Coordinates of C-alpha atoms and ligand atoms in Angstrom, one line a residue:
M24 CA 48.5 29.6 75.3
L25 CA 51.3 27.5 76.6
E26 CA 49.6 24.2 76.9
F27 CA 52.4 22.3 75.1
N28 CA 55.3 23.6 77.3
E29 CA 55.8 20.4 79.2
L30 CA 55.8 18.4 76.1
F31 CA 58.5 20.5 74.5
D32 CA 60.7 20.4 77.6
Q33 CA 60.5 16.6 77.3
W34 CA 61.0 16.6 73.5
A35 CA 64.0 19.0 73.6
P36 CA 66.9 16.5 74.1
V37 CA 65.9 14.4 71.0
Y38 CA 64.3 17.2 68.9
D39 CA 67.2 17.5 66.5
Q40 CA 67.2 13.8 66.0
T41 CA 63.6 14.0 65.0
V42 CA 64.1 16.7 62.5
F43 CA 67.5 15.7 61.0
N44 CA 67.7 11.9 61.3
R45 CA 64.0 11.6 60.3
D46 CA 63.9 8.0 61.2
N47 CA 60.4 8.2 62.8
E48 CA 56.8 8.7 62.0
Y49 CA 57.3 12.5 61.6
N50 CA 59.7 11.8 58.7
E51 CA 57.5 13.4 56.0
V52 CA 56.5 16.4 58.2
F53 CA 60.1 17.4 58.4
E54 CA 60.9 16.5 54.7
N55 CA 62.9 19.5 53.2
Y56 CA 63.5 20.9 56.7
D57 CA 66.9 22.2 55.7
L58 CA 65.5 23.7 52.5
L59 CA 62.7 25.3 54.5
L60 CA 65.1 27.1 56.8
K61 CA 67.1 28.4 53.9
E62 CA 64.0 29.4 52.0
I63 CA 62.9 31.6 55.0
C64 CA 66.3 33.3 54.9
Q65 CA 66.0 33.8 51.2
Q66 CA 62.5 35.3 51.5
I67 CA 63.6 37.9 53.9
R68 CA 66.9 38.7 52.3
D69 CA 65.3 40.1 49.1
K70 CA 65.2 43.6 50.7
K71 CA 68.1 43.8 53.1
I72 CA 69.8 41.9 55.9
G73 CA 67.9 43.3 58.9
L74 CA 66.7 42.7 62.4
T75 CA 64.7 39.5 62.7
L76 CA 62.4 38.2 65.4
E77 CA 62.1 34.4 65.5
I78 CA 59.2 33.0 67.6
G79 CA 59.3 29.4 68.9
V80 CA 63.0 29.0 68.3
G81 CA 63.1 25.4 69.6
T82 CA 66.7 24.2 69.5
G83 CA 67.8 27.1 67.4
N84 CA 68.0 25.6 63.9
L85 CA 66.4 28.5 62.0
S86 CA 68.2 31.1 64.2
K87 CA 71.5 29.4 63.3
E88 CA 70.8 29.7 59.6
L89 CA 69.7 33.4 60.0
L90 CA 72.9 34.2 62.0
K91 CA 75.0 32.4 59.3
E92 CA 73.4 34.6 56.7
G93 CA 74.3 37.8 58.6
F94 CA 70.9 38.7 60.1
S95 CA 70.6 40.1 63.6
V96 CA 68.2 37.8 65.5
I97 CA 66.2 38.0 68.6
G98 CA 64.7 34.6 69.5
I99 CA 61.6 34.0 71.6
E100 CA 61.0 30.5 73.2
P101 CA 58.7 29.5 76.1
S102 CA 60.2 26.1 76.9
D103 CA 63.1 26.3 79.4
E104 CA 64.7 23.2 78.0
M105 CA 64.5 24.3 74.4
R106 CA 65.9 27.7 75.4
R107 CA 68.8 26.0 77.2
L108 CA 69.7 23.8 74.2
A109 CA 69.4 26.7 71.8
K110 CA 71.7 28.8 74.0
E111 CA 74.1 25.9 74.1
K112 CA 74.1 25.6 70.3
L113 CA 74.2 29.4 69.7
P114 CA 75.9 31.1 72.7
N115 CA 75.7 34.5 70.9
L116 CA 72.0 34.3 70.2
A117 CA 69.8 36.7 72.1
I118 CA 67.0 34.4 73.2
L119 CA 64.2 35.4 75.6
D120 CA 61.5 33.7 77.5
G121 CA 58.2 34.7 75.8
H122 CA 55.6 33.5 73.4
F123 CA 53.4 34.6 70.4
L124 CA 51.5 37.0 72.6
S125 CA 54.3 38.1 74.9
I126 CA 57.4 39.6 73.3
P127 CA 59.4 41.0 76.2
I128 CA 61.2 43.7 74.2
I129 CA 60.4 47.1 72.8
E130 CA 61.7 47.0 69.2
K131 CA 60.6 47.2 65.6
F132 CA 61.7 44.4 63.3
D133 CA 62.4 44.0 59.6
S134 CA 60.9 40.5 59.7
I135 CA 59.2 38.1 62.0
V136 CA 59.6 34.4 61.3
T137 CA 58.4 31.2 62.8
S138 CA 58.6 27.5 61.8
Y139 CA 56.6 24.6 63.0
A140 CA 55.1 26.6 66.0
F141 CA 52.1 28.7 65.0
H142 CA 49.7 25.7 65.2
H143 CA 50.1 25.7 69.0
L144 CA 47.7 28.6 69.1
T145 CA 44.0 28.4 68.8
Y146 CA 42.4 30.3 65.9
T147 CA 41.4 33.2 68.2
E148 CA 45.0 33.3 69.6
K149 CA 46.4 33.3 66.1
R150 CA 44.3 36.4 65.2
D151 CA 45.3 38.1 68.5
S152 CA 48.9 37.2 67.9
L153 CA 49.1 38.6 64.3
K154 CA 47.5 41.8 65.5
Y155 CA 50.0 42.0 68.3
L156 CA 53.0 41.1 66.1
D157 CA 51.9 43.8 63.6
G158 CA 52.9 46.3 66.2
F159 CA 56.5 45.0 66.2
L160 CA 56.9 45.0 62.4
K161 CA 58.4 47.9 60.4
K162 CA 56.5 49.2 57.4
N163 CA 57.1 46.9 54.4
G164 CA 58.4 44.2 56.8
K165 CA 57.5 40.6 56.4
I166 CA 56.0 37.9 58.5
I167 CA 56.8 34.4 57.5
I168 CA 54.9 31.4 58.9
A169 CA 56.0 27.9 58.0
D170 CA 53.8 25.2 59.5
T171 CA 51.4 22.3 58.8
M172 CA 48.3 23.6 57.1
F173 CA 45.6 22.0 54.9
E174 CA 44.7 23.4 51.5
S175 CA 41.2 21.9 51.5
E176 CA 38.8 19.7 53.4
E177 CA 39.4 16.9 50.8
Y178 CA 43.2 17.2 51.2
K179 CA 42.9 17.0 55.0
S180 CA 40.6 14.0 55.0
N181 CA 42.8 12.1 52.5
L182 CA 45.9 13.0 54.5
L183 CA 44.4 11.8 57.8
K184 CA 43.4 8.6 56.1
Y185 CA 46.9 8.1 54.8
V186 CA 48.4 8.8 58.2
A187 CA 46.0 6.3 59.9
E188 CA 46.9 3.7 57.3
S189 CA 50.6 4.3 57.9
K190 CA 50.0 3.6 61.6
A191 CA 51.6 6.8 62.6
H192 CA 49.6 7.0 65.8
N193 CA 51.3 9.9 67.4
L194 CA 51.2 12.0 64.3
L195 CA 47.6 11.2 63.8
N196 CA 46.8 12.2 67.4
D197 CA 48.7 15.5 66.8
L198 CA 46.8 16.3 63.6
N199 CA 43.5 15.6 65.4
T200 CA 44.2 17.5 68.6
E201 CA 46.5 20.5 67.8
Y202 CA 45.3 23.6 66.1
Y203 CA 46.1 23.1 62.5
E204 CA 44.2 25.3 60.1
Y205 CA 43.3 25.5 56.5
T206 CA 45.6 27.8 54.5
E207 CA 42.7 30.1 53.7
E208 CA 41.9 30.6 57.4
I209 CA 45.4 31.9 58.1
L210 CA 45.4 34.0 54.9
R211 CA 42.1 35.6 56.1
L212 CA 43.9 36.8 59.2
F213 CA 46.4 38.6 57.0
D214 CA 43.6 40.0 54.8
E215 CA 42.1 41.5 58.0
L216 CA 45.5 43.3 58.6
D217 CA 45.7 44.4 54.9
Y218 CA 48.9 42.5 54.3
T219 CA 49.8 41.1 50.8
Y220 CA 51.1 37.6 50.7
T221 CA 52.3 34.6 48.7
I222 CA 52.1 31.0 49.7
K223 CA 54.4 28.1 49.0
K224 CA 54.0 24.3 49.6
M225 CA 57.2 22.9 51.2
N226 CA 56.1 19.2 51.6
K227 CA 53.0 17.0 52.0
Y228 CA 52.2 18.8 55.3
V229 CA 53.9 22.1 55.5
W230 CA 53.1 25.4 53.8
M231 CA 55.0 28.7 54.0
I232 CA 53.1 32.0 54.1
I233 CA 55.2 35.0 53.2
A234 CA 53.2 38.1 54.2
E235 CA 54.2 41.7 53.7
K236 CA 52.9 44.8 55.6
Ligands
SAM11 C1 58.1 21.8 66.8 S1 59.0 23.0 67.6 C2 59.7 24.0 66.3 C3 61.1 24.5 66.7 C4 61.8 25.3 65.6 N1 61.0 26.5 65.2 C5 62.0 24.5 64.3 O1 61.5 24.8 63.2 O2 62.6 23.4 64.4 C6 57.8 24.1 68.3 C7 58.4 25.2 69.2 O3 57.4 26.1 69.4 C8 57.4 26.4 70.8 N2 56.0 26.9 71.2 C9 55.0 26.2 71.6 N3 53.9 27.0 72.0 C10 54.4 28.3 71.7 C11 53.8 29.6 71.9 N4 52.5 29.7 72.3 N5 54.5 30.7 71.6 C12 55.8 30.5 71.1 N6 56.4 29.3 71.0 C13 55.7 28.2 71.3 C14 57.8 25.1 71.5 O4 58.3 25.4 72.8 C15 58.8 24.6 70.5 O5 60.1 25.0 70.8

């Protein structure tokens, strides 16, 4: 479940450089990053400004946007270093050590959001996690997952070819070794829980799933 923790402790000090300066091989993965954070706020604002749980907070960029919009936020982050930096950036953010299958708080949320983090779970863990998170969501609440996903086998194979030709070796390694799914596989998990959903493409890699209970 937490096999990437050490990697994130190491990445933490330069994480914001990766996502905002975008002068590296992950450039296109983080294309429209700012817009994506704002879109998540927009998607959960349509009902009311409520209590939001963010999982995999990283350095706190989405939480920052949520707080700016007036949401009450509880953040969950397993990497000590990421938690430390998020706390430094957002001293008022309630941020707890935990992960997708361990939320150390008894509360019901209006929305649960996560960006660029769900792919660290295997498919079975993803299923277990969504069932688990369902217990923390109020009726009519929303779960939003923004992450790299593939819309088809053909798309995936063309994308991997493109990444290999671009000589983005680290990105290629990530795409081959982390647990990226096809969009329909994640949507199937929401079908199993009887959620309704819409889905939106954010860039060449990333999709946003907006699921409602
Ligand atoms: C690529 S960063 C994304 C950070 C932030 N959400 C953003 O959009 O910039 C992935 C984050 O997910 C966290 N993470 C990794 N495995 C996790 C897990 N099993 N449960 C919760 N968070 C996890 C990492 O520690 C890291 O902070």
